[in-house]
Amino acid sequence: MPHAPCPMPHARLAITHYPLPITMSVFVEVDHVDRVFNLANGGKYIALKDIELRIRQGEFISLIGHSGCGKSTLLNIIAGLDRASSGGVILEGREVKDPGPDRMVVFQNYSLLPWLTVRENISLAVDEVYQKKSAAERKAIIEHHIDIVGLRHAAAKRPGQLSGGMKQRVAIARALALRPKLLLLDEPFGALDALTRGSLQEQLMKICNENNVTCVMVTHDVDEALLLSDRIVMLTNGPEAQIGQILEVPIPRPRKRLEVVNHPDYYSLRNEMIYFLNQQKLAKKRKTQAQAPAVVSRNGLEKVNLDIGFIPLTDAAPLIVAKEKGFFANHGLEEVTLFREPSWKEIAKGVGTGRLDAAQMLAGMPIALTLGAGDKRPLPMVSAITLSRNGNAITFSKKLFNGGVRTLEDFKAFISADPDKVHTLGMVHPTSIHNLMLRYWLAAGGIDPDRDVHLTVIPPAQMVSNLKAGNIDGYCAGDPWNTRAIKEDLGFAIATDLDIWSGHPEKVLGVTEEWANKYPKTHQALVTALLEACEYCDDRRNREEIVELLSLPDYLNMNPEYIRPGFIDSYNRGIGEEPEEMYSYNQFYVNKTNYPDKNEHLWIMTQLARWGLAPFPKNWVDILTRVCRSDVFGAAARDLGFLDTAREATSIRLFDGIVFNPDEPMQYLNSLAIKRQIRIEEIFLDSLAA
Amino acid sequence: MTTAKLNRRSNAGENPLAKIIKQNGKKILAPIVAIALFLLIWQLACSGPKPNLPSPLTTVQETWELIVNPFFDNGGTDKGLALQIGASLGRVAVGFTLSAVVGIVLGILIGTNELLFIAVDPLFQVLRTVPPLAWLPISLAAFRDSEPSAIFVIFITSIWPILINTIVGVQQIPQDYRNVARVLRLSGWKYFYKIVFPASVPYIFTGLRIGIGLSWLAIVAAEMLVGGVGIGFFIWDAWNSTRLSEIIIALVYVGVVGLMLDRLVAFIASKVVPADQK
């Protein structure tokens, strides 16, 4: 598969990828599809960026998103009517290069030929595709499908004499008559009245169920998507539209249009979609209004209207608490808006382009962005507060559990037993602590994370559905996504980060250096408010209340029972043992959680270099000093009357007992057995932005 | 209440013809009044002692023989008006059929091939603006005979609208129909006659309608120059012998026949083109 040079860091992973396991379950594979249109003025419009989707046989997938997000383009690429600029589509192991009757399309505007009758329209298709069958057989097929859609009385009429619903039925009959492997529907019911739409939806569902047809449907109707789909793929706005979120619809089949609403998950799923679409609408509005949001100065601060990004995770608690409990407002930040972002990639992009003022970031992101990991231009970042520690686990599938895997050693043995089988593990972002820790953990067990297994980037919210679909064998992610898999009996936690590196930095606040220098007082107020919120979060008396806040539709939108384990309740690893009490699983304040520790960031630098994700900077001291703004943290702590002390300069020691000496990072790097080619470069950053 | 009922009853009792006149009164009466006014003004303007043009009444009086005897044949070019018109129509039939066949076939080919279209479009744009009679010397030189020259002038005049409309029609085929063909993998030949031709029929008929009008324009002009039996030469001949009334009556025939040709093509189109595509 050809890959265009992709600016995002994970492209590096994509390029070093290994043959994906072609399991029976993957029927259609949309592999890193980009679609770039050349504009008349010589410019380029990137409609789709890095779309990756796997579809099982018999599955019904809906593509949903705002107009112009490239849903139809994606459908046309799957149909073969359009070609991807890079990446491609594989149907049953063969690349889709041109359209064909095995991928029949039901077009938005029916696309019936107006000079042919209903019967002739269907027979045009049937006669062409079934040339080897006898005339009588073909006629039987045609008449059968006229009956299926109930158009016997109109068989001799031309499309001009039919209503919209009848025309769409003809189009569906024409498509089904060819028994396509894949049925592609482009807003098939968009132009119909509610009654016709309802009955056609039920007919389509019935036909698909009876014939085990695999479907991909483009729609913008959330209820239609919920009624028909097994999975709903939500696309972000174009340009550079990508998959924002994939929603699994667990409503059992056969479904009835009037009964699905009674399913306990229906409204939470619906809310989830509406929330996503609203967020996209807001994002679009922001884009059209002004490139940079207006600056509102008040309360002696340069800017009180802040847009802050977060990812729906338990450890987004400090941001959510600061907003909901008024810590932001107390420190003068009166107009803070929290934006739930679809992926870490979007967070990095949002902060980089100035769409977001600040964001919850993975601990490795400020360093990685500053170093320009993934062959990007270095973007100097600042992190003045660590927001949380721990809170991650490595979840493996039940299949591995049943294969006897309980420990890292078991996994090593399991892999060695069948070296030809590729095991795929998910992590949330190349520069995430999850990736670094997962790699460290694997390497400590003698497993080369690039050669012995295949690592792939999946946003946290899509981990469980990918595990369920069998696309991955395990993943490292924050909670509640581990608990969710465990509660649904899909996986078990083989290790939590308490087992690997207890007290590791997890989430930090990230802003660009330019922003921090432009709004120093605002930055200070933001850090102070978050520090106060972190303290609030770690008081276990407040945790019940925080769970309620987190589970709100605007934030995690999730049943509190998925959030509680580890956060309040004991943590069930899903291995049949008694749940453990893990008091420091979500650590927000105690043990000097919040101090931005240069040594920890240095360890992250060594790991980024170890796996070839970024060069190791010769000028690491300089970079660390610019990224870790302990002065801002100190001022915040003093302001709140908290202790302003650095973490003990003890060396970092992970579970394998190897000590990291922050004074000798190169020596440490060289001592590691499993590593990639390490590049050492001077990273030139722009002079301090004014 | 009662008065309303009575009114309705009296309406229902009207005779159907009166009803049609009442409903379409404007459409029927207005043109009649306009024609009557036109004739009246003409009559008044040309009723002096020595008018330059004959008045309507004089025209009818002088050409009464021609009007009542459209089919006489005295040999040579001395024939009835219907025969003259018939001869002209014959030429139009040959020339127009040629241009229709060539125009549609070429149009479909050029419309489906973008490179070909880019190559020949400028040429067509220049040639289509050449007036019909400008072709005549060239065709006389090429064919060295009046009959094929006249037919060639008809052909070359009427082919441009047919050709250009067919090209546009093929280019305008909705992407949907093409997608259907691509998904079904229709072979080249089937694609032409199952999709391209039917889909461009409305455009083709627009071209044919303009083309038939132009070819009728061209034949009258061409016959004036090349001679022989035909309504064009009849007019020229009448002018040479200053029989103005005959010219006027011939003009009426030419106009009516032109109108009928146009309506004929429109009628065929209404039968052939599906309702959806109009």
PDB file of C-alpha atoms in Angstrom, chain A residues 486-682:
ATOM      1  CA  ILE A 486     -13.432  -6.140  31.672  1.00  0.00           C
ATOM      2  CA  LYS A 487     -17.070  -5.560  32.603  1.00  0.00           C
ATOM      3  CA  GLU A 488     -18.194  -6.661  29.167  1.00  0.00           C
ATOM      4  CA  ASP A 489     -16.055  -9.778  29.609  1.00  0.00           C
ATOM      5  CA  LEU A 490     -13.993  -8.985  26.527  1.00  0.00           C
ATOM      6  CA  GLY A 491     -10.651  -8.759  28.228  1.00  0.00           C
ATOM      7  CA  PHE A 492      -8.605  -8.710  31.408  1.00  0.00           C
ATOM      8  CA  ALA A 493      -6.010  -6.357  32.833  1.00  0.00           C
ATOM      9  CA  ILE A 494      -2.693  -8.159  32.571  1.00  0.00           C
ATOM     10  CA  ALA A 495      -0.906  -5.246  34.216  1.00  0.00           C
ATOM     11  CA  THR A 496      -1.774  -1.876  35.650  1.00  0.00           C
ATOM     12  CA  ASP A 497       0.725   0.935  35.682  1.00  0.00           C
ATOM     13  CA  LEU A 498       1.096   0.423  39.419  1.00  0.00           C
ATOM     14  CA  ASP A 499       2.807  -2.815  38.447  1.00  0.00           C
ATOM     15  CA  ILE A 500       5.051  -1.177  35.866  1.00  0.00           C
ATOM     16  CA  TRP A 501       5.937   2.289  37.121  1.00  0.00           C
ATOM     17  CA  SER A 502       3.891   3.395  40.057  1.00  0.00           C
ATOM     18  CA  GLY A 503       3.494   7.157  40.165  1.00  0.00           C
ATOM     19  CA  HIS A 504       4.443   7.857  36.560  1.00  0.00           C
ATOM     20  CA  PRO A 505       3.275  11.153  35.118  1.00  0.00           C
ATOM     21  CA  GLU A 506       0.130  10.613  33.061  1.00  0.00           C
ATOM     22  CA  LYS A 507      -1.674  13.771  31.960  1.00  0.00           C
ATOM     23  CA  VAL A 508      -0.236  17.260  31.883  1.00  0.00           C
ATOM     24  CA  LEU A 509      -1.469  20.672  30.902  1.00  0.00           C
ATOM     25  CA  GLY A 510      -0.009  21.714  27.577  1.00  0.00           C
ATOM     26  CA  VAL A 511       0.089  25.144  25.937  1.00  0.00           C
ATOM     27  CA  THR A 512       2.369  26.507  23.259  1.00  0.00           C
ATOM     28  CA  GLU A 513       5.297  28.551  24.440  1.00  0.00           C
ATOM     29  CA  GLU A 514       4.034  31.379  22.283  1.00  0.00           C
ATOM     30  CA  TRP A 515       0.674  31.301  24.082  1.00  0.00           C
ATOM     31  CA  ALA A 516       2.281  31.132  27.531  1.00  0.00           C
ATOM     32  CA  ASN A 517       4.428  34.148  26.745  1.00  0.00           C
ATOM     33  CA  LYS A 518       1.552  36.092  25.235  1.00  0.00           C
ATOM     34  CA  TYR A 519      -0.795  35.501  28.161  1.00  0.00           C
ATOM     35  CA  PRO A 520       1.480  34.978  31.188  1.00  0.00           C
ATOM     36  CA  LYS A 521      -1.095  36.012  33.810  1.00  0.00           C
ATOM     37  CA  THR A 522      -3.783  33.876  32.207  1.00  0.00           C
ATOM     38  CA  HIS A 523      -1.421  30.932  32.125  1.00  0.00           C
ATOM     39  CA  GLN A 524      -0.643  31.466  35.794  1.00  0.00           C
ATOM     40  CA  ALA A 525      -4.367  31.641  36.683  1.00  0.00           C
ATOM     41  CA  LEU A 526      -5.074  28.493  34.661  1.00  0.00           C
ATOM     42  CA  VAL A 527      -2.338  26.527  36.411  1.00  0.00           C
ATOM     43  CA  THR A 528      -3.474  27.782  39.829  1.00  0.00           C
ATOM     44  CA  ALA A 529      -7.118  26.859  39.162  1.00  0.00           C
ATOM     45  CA  LEU A 530      -6.136  23.393  37.969  1.00  0.00           C
ATOM     46  CA  LEU A 531      -3.846  22.822  40.948  1.00  0.00           C
ATOM     47  CA  GLU A 532      -6.710  23.647  43.265  1.00  0.00           C
ATOM     48  CA  ALA A 533      -8.997  21.318  41.297  1.00  0.00           C
ATOM     49  CA  CYS A 534      -6.426  18.533  41.498  1.00  0.00           C
ATOM     50  CA  GLU A 535      -6.353  18.827  45.250  1.00  0.00           C
ATOM     51  CA  TYR A 536     -10.153  18.639  45.288  1.00  0.00           C
ATOM     52  CA  CYS A 537     -10.111  15.528  43.091  1.00  0.00           C
ATOM     53  CA  ASP A 538      -7.794  13.634  45.378  1.00  0.00           C
ATOM     54  CA  ASP A 539      -9.998  14.109  48.426  1.00  0.00           C
ATOM     55  CA  ARG A 540     -11.823  10.800  48.452  1.00  0.00           C
ATOM     56  CA  ARG A 541     -14.842  12.430  50.099  1.00  0.00           C
ATOM     57  CA  ASN A 542     -15.445  14.254  46.823  1.00  0.00           C
ATOM     58  CA  ARG A 543     -15.120  11.263  44.572  1.00  0.00           C
ATOM     59  CA  GLU A 544     -18.799  10.255  44.496  1.00  0.00           C
ATOM     60  CA  GLU A 545     -19.669  13.744  43.357  1.00  0.00           C
ATOM     61  CA  ILE A 546     -16.894  13.730  40.748  1.00  0.00           C
ATOM     62  CA  VAL A 547     -18.132  10.445  39.290  1.00  0.00           C
ATOM     63  CA  GLU A 548     -21.516  12.078  38.795  1.00  0.00           C
ATOM     64  CA  LEU A 549     -19.865  15.030  37.025  1.00  0.00           C
ATOM     65  CA  LEU A 550     -17.737  12.797  34.811  1.00  0.00           C
ATOM     66  CA  SER A 551     -20.671  10.699  33.708  1.00  0.00           C
ATOM     67  CA  LEU A 552     -22.555  13.737  32.382  1.00  0.00           C
ATOM     68  CA  PRO A 553     -23.367  13.690  28.657  1.00  0.00           C
ATOM     69  CA  ASP A 554     -21.025  16.625  27.966  1.00  0.00           C
ATOM     70  CA  TYR A 555     -18.050  14.807  29.435  1.00  0.00           C
ATOM     71  CA  LEU A 556     -17.642  11.036  29.509  1.00  0.00           C
ATOM     72  CA  ASN A 557     -21.316  10.298  28.888  1.00  0.00           C
ATOM     73  CA  MET A 558     -21.006   6.928  30.442  1.00  0.00           C
ATOM     74  CA  ASN A 559     -22.643   4.764  33.027  1.00  0.00           C
ATOM     75  CA  PRO A 560     -20.918   5.635  36.377  1.00  0.00           C
ATOM     76  CA  GLU A 561     -20.332   1.959  37.066  1.00  0.00           C
ATOM     77  CA  TYR A 562     -17.618   1.969  34.397  1.00  0.00           C
ATOM     78  CA  ILE A 563     -15.912   4.958  35.991  1.00  0.00           C
ATOM     79  CA  ARG A 564     -15.946   3.780  39.603  1.00  0.00           C
ATOM     80  CA  PRO A 565     -13.407   0.906  39.577  1.00  0.00           C
ATOM     81  CA  GLY A 566     -10.007   2.219  40.590  1.00  0.00           C
ATOM     82  CA  PHE A 567     -11.441   5.692  41.055  1.00  0.00           C
ATOM     83  CA  ILE A 568     -13.638   4.847  44.047  1.00  0.00           C
ATOM     84  CA  ASP A 569     -14.172   1.135  44.119  1.00  0.00           C
ATOM     85  CA  SER A 570     -11.691  -1.653  44.119  1.00  0.00           C
ATOM     86  CA  TYR A 571     -10.332  -2.602  40.712  1.00  0.00           C
ATOM     87  CA  ASN A 572     -11.346  -5.858  39.107  1.00  0.00           C
ATOM     88  CA  ARG A 573      -8.699  -7.113  36.710  1.00  0.00           C
ATOM     89  CA  GLY A 574     -11.070  -9.584  35.177  1.00  0.00           C
ATOM     90  CA  ILE A 575      -8.954 -12.600  36.009  1.00  0.00           C
ATOM     91  CA  GLY A 576     -11.358 -14.150  38.402  1.00  0.00           C
ATOM     92  CA  GLU A 577      -9.643 -12.812  41.513  1.00  0.00           C
ATOM     93  CA  GLU A 578     -11.058 -10.581  44.185  1.00  0.00           C
ATOM     94  CA  PRO A 579     -11.008  -6.906  43.112  1.00  0.00           C
ATOM     95  CA  GLU A 580      -8.009  -5.051  44.535  1.00  0.00           C
ATOM     96  CA  GLU A 581      -8.023  -1.815  46.453  1.00  0.00           C
ATOM     97  CA  MET A 582      -5.750   0.553  44.553  1.00  0.00           C
ATOM     98  CA  TYR A 583      -5.748   3.891  46.305  1.00  0.00           C
ATOM     99  CA  SER A 584      -3.227   5.553  44.039  1.00  0.00           C
ATOM    100  CA  TYR A 585      -4.690   4.290  40.756  1.00  0.00           C
ATOM    101  CA  ASN A 586      -6.030   7.759  39.975  1.00  0.00           C
ATOM    102  CA  GLN A 587      -3.618  10.125  41.629  1.00  0.00           C
ATOM    103  CA  PHE A 588      -4.294  13.832  41.233  1.00  0.00           C
ATOM    104  CA  TYR A 589      -2.527  15.608  44.097  1.00  0.00           C
ATOM    105  CA  VAL A 590      -0.887  13.505  46.782  1.00  0.00           C
ATOM    106  CA  ASN A 591       2.837  12.722  46.713  1.00  0.00           C
ATOM    107  CA  LYS A 592       3.622  15.901  44.803  1.00  0.00           C
ATOM    108  CA  THR A 593       1.715  14.749  41.795  1.00  0.00           C
ATOM    109  CA  ASN A 594       1.572  18.116  40.151  1.00  0.00           C
ATOM    110  CA  TYR A 595       5.176  19.253  40.058  1.00  0.00           C
ATOM    111  CA  PRO A 596       6.438  19.359  36.430  1.00  0.00           C
ATOM    112  CA  ASP A 597       9.440  17.113  36.868  1.00  0.00           C
ATOM    113  CA  LYS A 598      12.305  17.576  34.415  1.00  0.00           C
ATOM    114  CA  ASN A 599      13.697  14.122  35.151  1.00  0.00           C
ATOM    115  CA  GLU A 600      10.488  12.451  34.140  1.00  0.00           C
ATOM    116  CA  HIS A 601      10.357  14.423  30.922  1.00  0.00           C
ATOM    117  CA  LEU A 602      13.969  13.442  30.326  1.00  0.00           C
ATOM    118  CA  TRP A 603      13.017   9.784  30.712  1.00  0.00           C
ATOM    119  CA  ILE A 604      10.296  10.353  28.148  1.00  0.00           C
ATOM    120  CA  MET A 605      12.906  11.903  25.810  1.00  0.00           C
ATOM    121  CA  THR A 606      15.070   8.831  26.118  1.00  0.00           C
ATOM    122  CA  GLN A 607      12.145   6.565  25.316  1.00  0.00           C
ATOM    123  CA  LEU A 608      11.077   8.617  22.288  1.00  0.00           C
ATOM    124  CA  ALA A 609      14.652   8.333  21.040  1.00  0.00           C
ATOM    125  CA  ARG A 610      14.803   4.640  21.945  1.00  0.00           C
ATOM    126  CA  TRP A 611      11.906   3.780  19.640  1.00  0.00           C
ATOM    127  CA  GLY A 612      12.956   6.153  16.908  1.00  0.00           C
ATOM    128  CA  LEU A 613       9.941   8.394  17.468  1.00  0.00           C
ATOM    129  CA  ALA A 614      12.100  11.502  17.853  1.00  0.00           C
ATOM    130  CA  PRO A 615      15.793  12.282  17.832  1.00  0.00           C
ATOM    131  CA  PHE A 616      17.494  12.685  21.176  1.00  0.00           C
ATOM    132  CA  PRO A 617      18.367  16.374  21.457  1.00  0.00           C
ATOM    133  CA  LYS A 618      21.953  17.339  22.157  1.00  0.00           C
ATOM    134  CA  ASN A 619      20.564  20.446  23.815  1.00  0.00           C
ATOM    135  CA  TRP A 620      18.278  18.480  26.129  1.00  0.00           C
ATOM    136  CA  VAL A 621      18.983  20.622  29.165  1.00  0.00           C
ATOM    137  CA  ASP A 622      17.895  23.732  27.318  1.00  0.00           C
ATOM    138  CA  ILE A 623      14.737  22.070  26.010  1.00  0.00           C
ATOM    139  CA  LEU A 624      13.734  20.678  29.394  1.00  0.00           C
ATOM    140  CA  THR A 625      14.143  24.092  30.969  1.00  0.00           C
ATOM    141  CA  ARG A 626      11.882  25.652  28.388  1.00  0.00           C
ATOM    142  CA  VAL A 627       9.194  22.961  28.541  1.00  0.00           C
ATOM    143  CA  CYS A 628       8.973  22.382  32.315  1.00  0.00           C
ATOM    144  CA  ARG A 629       7.953  25.691  33.757  1.00  0.00           C
ATOM    145  CA  SER A 630       8.362  24.888  37.448  1.00  0.00           C
ATOM    146  CA  ASP A 631       8.416  28.639  38.138  1.00  0.00           C
ATOM    147  CA  VAL A 632       4.768  28.949  37.108  1.00  0.00           C
ATOM    148  CA  PHE A 633       3.894  25.891  39.168  1.00  0.00           C
ATOM    149  CA  GLY A 634       5.750  27.322  42.189  1.00  0.00           C
ATOM    150  CA  ALA A 635       3.874  30.605  42.006  1.00  0.00           C
ATOM    151  CA  ALA A 636       0.578  28.730  41.807  1.00  0.00           C
ATOM    152  CA  ALA A 637       1.396  26.542  44.805  1.00  0.00           C
ATOM    153  CA  ARG A 638       2.459  29.526  46.897  1.00  0.00           C
ATOM    154  CA  ASP A 639      -0.693  31.382  45.898  1.00  0.00           C
ATOM    155  CA  LEU A 640      -2.827  28.513  47.203  1.00  0.00           C
ATOM    156  CA  GLY A 641      -0.709  27.995  50.294  1.00  0.00           C
ATOM    157  CA  PHE A 642       0.395  24.556  49.107  1.00  0.00           C
ATOM    158  CA  LEU A 643       3.904  23.202  49.457  1.00  0.00           C
ATOM    159  CA  ASP A 644       6.124  24.470  46.711  1.00  0.00           C
ATOM    160  CA  THR A 645       8.681  21.734  46.570  1.00  0.00           C
ATOM    161  CA  ALA A 646      10.174  19.724  43.813  1.00  0.00           C
ATOM    162  CA  ARG A 647       9.800  15.994  43.708  1.00  0.00           C
ATOM    163  CA  GLU A 648      12.712  14.185  45.289  1.00  0.00           C
ATOM    164  CA  ALA A 649      15.450  13.850  42.761  1.00  0.00           C
ATOM    165  CA  THR A 650      15.442  10.130  43.270  1.00  0.00           C
ATOM    166  CA  SER A 651      16.270   8.183  40.220  1.00  0.00           C
ATOM    167  CA  ILE A 652      13.432   6.658  38.281  1.00  0.00           C
ATOM    168  CA  ARG A 653      13.179   2.914  38.637  1.00  0.00           C
ATOM    169  CA  LEU A 654      10.659   0.819  36.749  1.00  0.00           C
ATOM    170  CA  PHE A 655       9.429  -2.685  37.510  1.00  0.00           C
ATOM    171  CA  ASP A 656      12.421  -4.393  35.948  1.00  0.00           C
ATOM    172  CA  GLY A 657      14.722  -2.722  38.459  1.00  0.00           C
ATOM    173  CA  ILE A 658      16.830  -0.815  35.926  1.00  0.00           C
ATOM    174  CA  VAL A 659      17.657   2.600  37.316  1.00  0.00           C
ATOM    175  CA  PHE A 660      17.448   5.712  35.203  1.00  0.00           C
ATOM    176  CA  ASN A 661      20.139   8.173  36.110  1.00  0.00           C
ATOM    177  CA  PRO A 662      19.010  11.571  34.875  1.00  0.00           C
ATOM    178  CA  ASP A 663      22.564  12.835  34.740  1.00  0.00           C
ATOM    179  CA  GLU A 664      23.609  10.214  32.221  1.00  0.00           C
ATOM    180  CA  PRO A 665      20.754   9.772  29.749  1.00  0.00           C
ATOM    181  CA  MET A 666      23.003   8.623  26.912  1.00  0.00           C
ATOM    182  CA  GLN A 667      24.589   5.949  29.025  1.00  0.00           C
ATOM    183  CA  TYR A 668      21.103   4.756  29.938  1.00  0.00           C
ATOM    184  CA  LEU A 669      19.984   4.676  26.325  1.00  0.00           C
ATOM    185  CA  ASN A 670      23.035   2.706  25.286  1.00  0.00           C
ATOM    186  CA  SER A 671      22.486   0.181  28.034  1.00  0.00           C
ATOM    187  CA  LEU A 672      19.052  -0.817  26.766  1.00  0.00           C
ATOM    188  CA  ALA A 673      19.061  -4.069  24.867  1.00  0.00           C
ATOM    189  CA  ILE A 674      16.031  -3.679  22.606  1.00  0.00           C
ATOM    190  CA  LYS A 675      16.022  -0.350  20.800  1.00  0.00           C
ATOM    191  CA  ARG A 676      15.945   1.213  17.361  1.00  0.00           C
ATOM    192  CA  GLN A 677      18.644   3.257  15.684  1.00  0.00           C
ATOM    193  CA  ILE A 678      19.062   6.274  17.932  1.00  0.00           C
ATOM    194  CA  ARG A 679      19.480   9.664  16.298  1.00  0.00           C
ATOM    195  CA  ILE A 680      21.149  12.431  18.235  1.00  0.00           C
ATOM    196  CA  GLU A 681      20.525  15.893  16.889  1.00  0.00           C
ATOM    197  CA  GLU A 682      20.636  19.466  17.950  1.00  0.00           C
TER     198      GLU A 682
END
